[in-house]
Amino acid sequence: MTAATSDMPPRSDWTSEDLDRLPEDGVRREIFDGVLHVTPSPSSVHQALSGFLFYALSASCPERYFVSQMNDVIVSRNRVCIPDLLVVDFEAAKTRTGKFAARDVTLAVEIVSPSTKNIDHLTKPAFYARAGIPFYWLIETSGELTVAAYELNREVEIYEPIGMFEGDDTIRLDRPWHIEIPLSTIRPRNL
């Protein structure tokens, strides 16, 4: 252990500050209610889909936003999530830290993997909704490619569906900006 990590693991719950003291080693670490979660590397389908969607969202993204991949989102002191894709306020992106406060995130996108199914369906949307992130997309790749788009109902802090797209559909949404993305353009060849 290095001097910077000699007090790891922490004696109590993990915090966002604890993550800052760990080495930049490419390991995906998230904190759910003070518990450290390390997830395996994503599959080739997951990575290709993420890349294609990143490009498609970036192509239509208004200047006030910035599209990024796999950055820390500090939901609270003991909750740090890493969405597969996220859209943040451009002013926040100019800091170049790679970490964002939940208030800076407009859209969080999760691509479901076998090891993260329950987290992506239940845990993360609950955390994101509670933190006030306005939009959430959940992408399924087991079987046919499916994109479910949700918008936050702020009164009850839950996401409500605004679109479901599968097969040869085109993602057509008018918020958070006008989006038209044919699923055929983001579907990896090996899906």
PDB file of C-alpha atoms in Angstrom:
ATOM      1  CA  MET A   1       0.000   0.000   0.000  1.00  0.00           C
ATOM      2  CA  THR A   2       1.095   3.529  -0.634  1.00  0.00           C
ATOM      3  CA  ALA A   3       0.998   6.257   1.962  1.00  0.00           C
ATOM      4  CA  ALA A   4      -2.086   7.685   0.257  1.00  0.00           C
ATOM      5  CA  THR A   5      -4.004   4.421   0.738  1.00  0.00           C
ATOM      6  CA  SER A   6      -2.516   3.139   4.003  1.00  0.00           C
ATOM      7  CA  ASP A   7      -5.791   3.805   5.802  1.00  0.00           C
ATOM      8  CA  MET A   8      -7.790   1.701   3.331  1.00  0.00           C
ATOM      9  CA  PRO A   9     -10.274   0.238   3.702  1.00  0.00           C
ATOM     10  CA  PRO A  10     -11.907   2.876   5.883  1.00  0.00           C
ATOM     11  CA  ARG A  11     -12.992   1.881   9.367  1.00  0.00           C
ATOM     12  CA  SER A  12     -16.573   2.913   8.698  1.00  0.00           C
ATOM     13  CA  ASP A  13     -18.648   3.517   5.574  1.00  0.00           C
ATOM     14  CA  TRP A  14     -16.923   4.345   2.312  1.00  0.00           C
ATOM     15  CA  THR A  15     -17.313   7.961   1.136  1.00  0.00           C
ATOM     16  CA  SER A  16     -16.617   9.879  -2.047  1.00  0.00           C
ATOM     17  CA  GLU A  17     -13.480  11.236  -0.351  1.00  0.00           C
ATOM     18  CA  ASP A  18     -12.207   7.680   0.138  1.00  0.00           C
ATOM     19  CA  LEU A  19     -12.496   7.037  -3.596  1.00  0.00           C
ATOM     20  CA  ASP A  20     -10.391  10.136  -4.261  1.00  0.00           C
ATOM     21  CA  ARG A  21      -7.515   8.548  -2.318  1.00  0.00           C
ATOM     22  CA  LEU A  22      -7.449   5.370  -4.404  1.00  0.00           C
ATOM     23  CA  PRO A  23      -5.124   5.037  -7.402  1.00  0.00           C
ATOM     24  CA  GLU A  24      -6.304   5.845 -10.933  1.00  0.00           C
ATOM     25  CA  ASP A  25      -6.080   2.224 -12.091  1.00  0.00           C
ATOM     26  CA  GLY A  26      -9.104   1.857 -14.373  1.00  0.00           C
ATOM     27  CA  VAL A  27     -11.075  -0.187 -11.850  1.00  0.00           C
ATOM     28  CA  ARG A  28     -14.770   0.747 -11.792  1.00  0.00           C
ATOM     29  CA  ARG A  29     -15.641   1.529  -8.175  1.00  0.00           C
ATOM     30  CA  GLU A  30     -19.006   2.797  -6.966  1.00  0.00           C
ATOM     31  CA  ILE A  31     -20.391   3.392  -3.476  1.00  0.00           C
ATOM     32  CA  PHE A  32     -23.934   2.419  -2.536  1.00  0.00           C
ATOM     33  CA  ASP A  33     -24.887   3.581   0.949  1.00  0.00           C
ATOM     34  CA  GLY A  34     -21.297   3.412   2.176  1.00  0.00           C
ATOM     35  CA  VAL A  35     -20.555  -0.003   0.639  1.00  0.00           C
ATOM     36  CA  LEU A  36     -17.856  -0.258  -2.031  1.00  0.00           C
ATOM     37  CA  HIS A  37     -18.937  -2.048  -5.236  1.00  0.00           C
ATOM     38  CA  VAL A  38     -16.436  -3.143  -7.868  1.00  0.00           C
ATOM     39  CA  THR A  39     -17.900  -4.364 -11.148  1.00  0.00           C
ATOM     40  CA  PRO A  40     -16.232  -6.415 -13.879  1.00  0.00           C
ATOM     41  CA  SER A  41     -15.169  -4.935 -17.191  1.00  0.00           C
ATOM     42  CA  PRO A  42     -18.083  -4.478 -19.602  1.00  0.00           C
ATOM     43  CA  SER A  43     -18.592  -6.848 -22.551  1.00  0.00           C
ATOM     44  CA  SER A  44     -17.699  -5.965 -26.130  1.00  0.00           C
ATOM     45  CA  VAL A  45     -21.412  -5.459 -26.928  1.00  0.00           C
ATOM     46  CA  HIS A  46     -21.720  -3.073 -23.978  1.00  0.00           C
ATOM     47  CA  GLN A  47     -18.648  -1.078 -24.990  1.00  0.00           C
ATOM     48  CA  ALA A  48     -19.586  -0.846 -28.678  1.00  0.00           C
ATOM     49  CA  LEU A  49     -23.144   0.231 -27.862  1.00  0.00           C
ATOM     50  CA  SER A  50     -21.845   2.833 -25.427  1.00  0.00           C
ATOM     51  CA  GLY A  51     -19.484   4.229 -28.056  1.00  0.00           C
ATOM     52  CA  PHE A  52     -22.113   4.400 -30.789  1.00  0.00           C
ATOM     53  CA  LEU A  53     -24.648   6.037 -28.477  1.00  0.00           C
ATOM     54  CA  PHE A  54     -22.017   8.491 -27.224  1.00  0.00           C
ATOM     55  CA  TYR A  55     -21.377   9.592 -30.798  1.00  0.00           C
ATOM     56  CA  ALA A  56     -25.102   9.829 -31.660  1.00  0.00           C
ATOM     57  CA  LEU A  57     -25.951  11.883 -28.569  1.00  0.00           C
ATOM     58  CA  SER A  58     -22.922  14.138 -29.069  1.00  0.00           C
ATOM     59  CA  ALA A  59     -23.920  14.840 -32.668  1.00  0.00           C
ATOM     60  CA  SER A  60     -27.256  16.379 -31.641  1.00  0.00           C
ATOM     61  CA  CYS A  61     -26.360  17.734 -28.208  1.00  0.00           C
ATOM     62  CA  PRO A  62     -26.971  21.475 -27.679  1.00  0.00           C
ATOM     63  CA  GLU A  63     -23.963  23.574 -26.657  1.00  0.00           C
ATOM     64  CA  ARG A  64     -25.218  23.952 -23.080  1.00  0.00           C
ATOM     65  CA  TYR A  65     -24.656  20.203 -22.525  1.00  0.00           C
ATOM     66  CA  PHE A  66     -21.708  17.824 -22.679  1.00  0.00           C
ATOM     67  CA  VAL A  67     -21.887  14.069 -23.302  1.00  0.00           C
ATOM     68  CA  SER A  68     -19.418  11.881 -21.439  1.00  0.00           C
ATOM     69  CA  GLN A  69     -18.807   8.245 -20.557  1.00  0.00           C
ATOM     70  CA  MET A  70     -18.273   6.488 -17.232  1.00  0.00           C
ATOM     71  CA  ASN A  71     -17.609   9.461 -14.972  1.00  0.00           C
ATOM     72  CA  ASP A  72     -18.231   9.519 -11.236  1.00  0.00           C
ATOM     73  CA  VAL A  73     -21.506  11.117 -10.208  1.00  0.00           C
ATOM     74  CA  ILE A  74     -21.507  12.117  -6.564  1.00  0.00           C
ATOM     75  CA  VAL A  75     -25.087  11.460  -5.567  1.00  0.00           C
ATOM     76  CA  SER A  76     -24.346  12.009  -1.875  1.00  0.00           C
ATOM     77  CA  ARG A  77     -21.338  11.636   0.427  1.00  0.00           C
ATOM     78  CA  ASN A  78     -21.843   7.865   0.670  1.00  0.00           C
ATOM     79  CA  ARG A  79     -23.251   7.275  -2.833  1.00  0.00           C
ATOM     80  CA  VAL A  80     -21.088   7.520  -5.943  1.00  0.00           C
ATOM     81  CA  CYS A  81     -22.395   6.046  -9.197  1.00  0.00           C
ATOM     82  CA  ILE A  82     -20.789   5.685 -12.594  1.00  0.00           C
ATOM     83  CA  PRO A  83     -23.380   5.821 -15.381  1.00  0.00           C
ATOM     84  CA  ASP A  84     -22.306   4.246 -18.664  1.00  0.00           C
ATOM     85  CA  LEU A  85     -23.140   7.547 -20.385  1.00  0.00           C
ATOM     86  CA  LEU A  86     -24.147  10.877 -18.974  1.00  0.00           C
ATOM     87  CA  VAL A  87     -25.099  14.311 -20.181  1.00  0.00           C
ATOM     88  CA  VAL A  88     -23.943  17.146 -17.961  1.00  0.00           C
ATOM     89  CA  ASP A  89     -24.064  20.916 -17.913  1.00  0.00           C
ATOM     90  CA  PHE A  90     -21.239  22.206 -20.124  1.00  0.00           C
ATOM     91  CA  GLU A  91     -20.017  24.624 -17.437  1.00  0.00           C
ATOM     92  CA  ALA A  92     -19.494  21.689 -15.062  1.00  0.00           C
ATOM     93  CA  ALA A  93     -17.665  19.760 -17.793  1.00  0.00           C
ATOM     94  CA  LYS A  94     -15.220  22.648 -18.272  1.00  0.00           C
ATOM     95  CA  THR A  95     -13.693  21.869 -14.853  1.00  0.00           C
ATOM     96  CA  ARG A  96     -12.243  18.665 -16.375  1.00  0.00           C
ATOM     97  CA  THR A  97     -12.235  16.773 -13.102  1.00  0.00           C
ATOM     98  CA  GLY A  98     -14.119  13.741 -14.415  1.00  0.00           C
ATOM     99  CA  LYS A  99     -16.395  13.897 -11.374  1.00  0.00           C
ATOM    100  CA  PHE A 100     -19.792  15.529 -11.351  1.00  0.00           C
ATOM    101  CA  ALA A 101     -22.297  16.508  -8.714  1.00  0.00           C
ATOM    102  CA  ALA A 102     -25.730  15.013  -9.374  1.00  0.00           C
ATOM    103  CA  ARG A 103     -27.120  18.543  -9.814  1.00  0.00           C
ATOM    104  CA  ASP A 104     -24.923  18.912 -12.942  1.00  0.00           C
ATOM    105  CA  VAL A 105     -26.303  15.768 -14.610  1.00  0.00           C
ATOM    106  CA  THR A 106     -29.254  16.034 -17.005  1.00  0.00           C
ATOM    107  CA  LEU A 107     -29.317  12.448 -18.300  1.00  0.00           C
ATOM    108  CA  ALA A 108     -27.876   9.223 -16.879  1.00  0.00           C
ATOM    109  CA  VAL A 109     -27.768   6.152 -19.139  1.00  0.00           C
ATOM    110  CA  GLU A 110     -27.217   2.605 -17.920  1.00  0.00           C
ATOM    111  CA  ILE A 111     -26.575  -0.356 -20.213  1.00  0.00           C
ATOM    112  CA  VAL A 112     -27.672  -3.487 -18.375  1.00  0.00           C
ATOM    113  CA  SER A 113     -25.090  -6.235 -17.887  1.00  0.00           C
ATOM    114  CA  PRO A 114     -25.808  -9.593 -16.238  1.00  0.00           C
ATOM    115  CA  SER A 115     -23.782  -8.543 -13.178  1.00  0.00           C
ATOM    116  CA  THR A 116     -25.585  -5.178 -12.811  1.00  0.00           C
ATOM    117  CA  LYS A 117     -29.191  -6.041 -13.702  1.00  0.00           C
ATOM    118  CA  ASN A 118     -30.752  -5.331 -10.288  1.00  0.00           C
ATOM    119  CA  ILE A 119     -28.556  -2.309  -9.699  1.00  0.00           C
ATOM    120  CA  ASP A 120     -29.477  -0.769 -13.081  1.00  0.00           C
ATOM    121  CA  HIS A 121     -33.201  -1.562 -12.745  1.00  0.00           C
ATOM    122  CA  LEU A 122     -33.727  -0.695  -9.080  1.00  0.00           C
ATOM    123  CA  THR A 123     -30.851   0.841  -7.150  1.00  0.00           C
ATOM    124  CA  LYS A 124     -29.442   3.423  -9.539  1.00  0.00           C
ATOM    125  CA  PRO A 125     -32.775   4.854 -10.734  1.00  0.00           C
ATOM    126  CA  ALA A 126     -33.828   5.297  -7.103  1.00  0.00           C
ATOM    127  CA  PHE A 127     -30.550   7.052  -6.266  1.00  0.00           C
ATOM    128  CA  TYR A 128     -30.674   9.222  -9.404  1.00  0.00           C
ATOM    129  CA  ALA A 129     -34.312  10.183  -8.817  1.00  0.00           C
ATOM    130  CA  ARG A 130     -33.659  11.082  -5.186  1.00  0.00           C
ATOM    131  CA  ALA A 131     -30.715  13.235  -6.323  1.00  0.00           C
ATOM    132  CA  GLY A 132     -32.913  15.072  -8.872  1.00  0.00           C
ATOM    133  CA  ILE A 133     -31.356  13.878 -12.160  1.00  0.00           C
ATOM    134  CA  PRO A 134     -34.086  14.806 -14.677  1.00  0.00           C
ATOM    135  CA  PHE A 135     -33.738  11.936 -17.204  1.00  0.00           C
ATOM    136  CA  TYR A 136     -32.759   8.261 -17.069  1.00  0.00           C
ATOM    137  CA  TRP A 137     -32.362   5.759 -19.900  1.00  0.00           C
ATOM    138  CA  LEU A 138     -32.137   2.017 -19.354  1.00  0.00           C
ATOM    139  CA  ILE A 139     -30.761  -0.057 -22.220  1.00  0.00           C
ATOM    140  CA  GLU A 140     -31.259  -3.826 -22.450  1.00  0.00           C
ATOM    141  CA  THR A 141     -29.091  -5.998 -24.679  1.00  0.00           C
ATOM    142  CA  SER A 142     -30.258  -9.479 -23.684  1.00  0.00           C
ATOM    143  CA  GLY A 143     -32.356 -10.392 -26.683  1.00  0.00           C
ATOM    144  CA  GLU A 144     -33.400  -7.453 -28.817  1.00  0.00           C
ATOM    145  CA  LEU A 145     -31.886  -4.027 -28.187  1.00  0.00           C
ATOM    146  CA  THR A 146     -34.334  -2.008 -26.084  1.00  0.00           C
ATOM    147  CA  VAL A 147     -34.066   1.587 -24.885  1.00  0.00           C
ATOM    148  CA  ALA A 148     -36.453   2.754 -22.165  1.00  0.00           C
ATOM    149  CA  ALA A 149     -36.475   6.521 -21.555  1.00  0.00           C
ATOM    150  CA  TYR A 150     -37.732   8.037 -18.308  1.00  0.00           C
ATOM    151  CA  GLU A 151     -38.331  11.521 -16.940  1.00  0.00           C
ATOM    152  CA  LEU A 152     -38.249  12.417 -13.269  1.00  0.00           C
ATOM    153  CA  ASN A 153     -41.495  13.263 -11.514  1.00  0.00           C
ATOM    154  CA  ARG A 154     -39.986  15.624  -8.941  1.00  0.00           C
ATOM    155  CA  GLU A 155     -43.019  15.584  -6.652  1.00  0.00           C
ATOM    156  CA  VAL A 156     -42.699  11.881  -5.859  1.00  0.00           C
ATOM    157  CA  GLU A 157     -39.009  11.394  -6.834  1.00  0.00           C
ATOM    158  CA  ILE A 158     -39.632   8.556  -9.271  1.00  0.00           C
ATOM    159  CA  TYR A 159     -39.057   8.151 -12.990  1.00  0.00           C
ATOM    160  CA  GLU A 160     -42.007   7.929 -15.348  1.00  0.00           C
ATOM    161  CA  PRO A 161     -41.722   6.424 -18.861  1.00  0.00           C
ATOM    162  CA  ILE A 162     -41.575   8.815 -21.803  1.00  0.00           C
ATOM    163  CA  GLY A 163     -40.593   6.321 -24.493  1.00  0.00           C
ATOM    164  CA  MET A 164     -39.816   2.673 -25.212  1.00  0.00           C
ATOM    165  CA  PHE A 165     -37.837   1.826 -28.329  1.00  0.00           C
ATOM    166  CA  GLU A 166     -36.855  -1.590 -29.716  1.00  0.00           C
ATOM    167  CA  GLY A 167     -36.160  -3.471 -32.902  1.00  0.00           C
ATOM    168  CA  ASP A 168     -35.989  -1.087 -35.857  1.00  0.00           C
ATOM    169  CA  ASP A 169     -37.452   1.863 -33.927  1.00  0.00           C
ATOM    170  CA  THR A 170     -35.954   5.313 -33.830  1.00  0.00           C
ATOM    171  CA  ILE A 171     -35.457   6.998 -30.476  1.00  0.00           C
ATOM    172  CA  ARG A 172     -37.625  10.111 -30.880  1.00  0.00           C
ATOM    173  CA  LEU A 173     -37.785  12.439 -27.906  1.00  0.00           C
ATOM    174  CA  ASP A 174     -38.303  16.165 -27.499  1.00  0.00           C
ATOM    175  CA  ARG A 175     -36.531  16.358 -24.149  1.00  0.00           C
ATOM    176  CA  PRO A 176     -33.984  16.980 -22.745  1.00  0.00           C
ATOM    177  CA  TRP A 177     -33.518  18.179 -26.360  1.00  0.00           C
ATOM    178  CA  HIS A 178     -34.809  17.024 -29.751  1.00  0.00           C
ATOM    179  CA  ILE A 179     -33.323  13.553 -30.198  1.00  0.00           C
ATOM    180  CA  GLU A 180     -33.716  11.229 -33.197  1.00  0.00           C
ATOM    181  CA  ILE A 181     -31.454   8.180 -33.158  1.00  0.00           C
ATOM    182  CA  PRO A 182     -32.284   5.072 -35.219  1.00  0.00           C
ATOM    183  CA  LEU A 183     -31.521   1.998 -33.098  1.00  0.00           C
ATOM    184  CA  SER A 184     -29.864   0.483 -36.177  1.00  0.00           C
ATOM    185  CA  THR A 185     -27.104   3.117 -35.888  1.00  0.00           C
ATOM    186  CA  ILE A 186     -26.204   2.221 -32.287  1.00  0.00           C
ATOM    187  CA  ARG A 187     -26.713  -1.575 -32.430  1.00  0.00           C
ATOM    188  CA  PRO A 188     -23.344  -3.384 -32.350  1.00  0.00           C
ATOM    189  CA  ARG A 189     -22.778  -5.951 -35.088  1.00  0.00           C
ATOM    190  CA  ASN A 190     -22.306  -8.698 -32.487  1.00  0.00           C
ATOM    191  CA  LEU A 191     -25.698  -8.078 -30.825  1.00  0.00           C
TER     192      LEU A 191
END
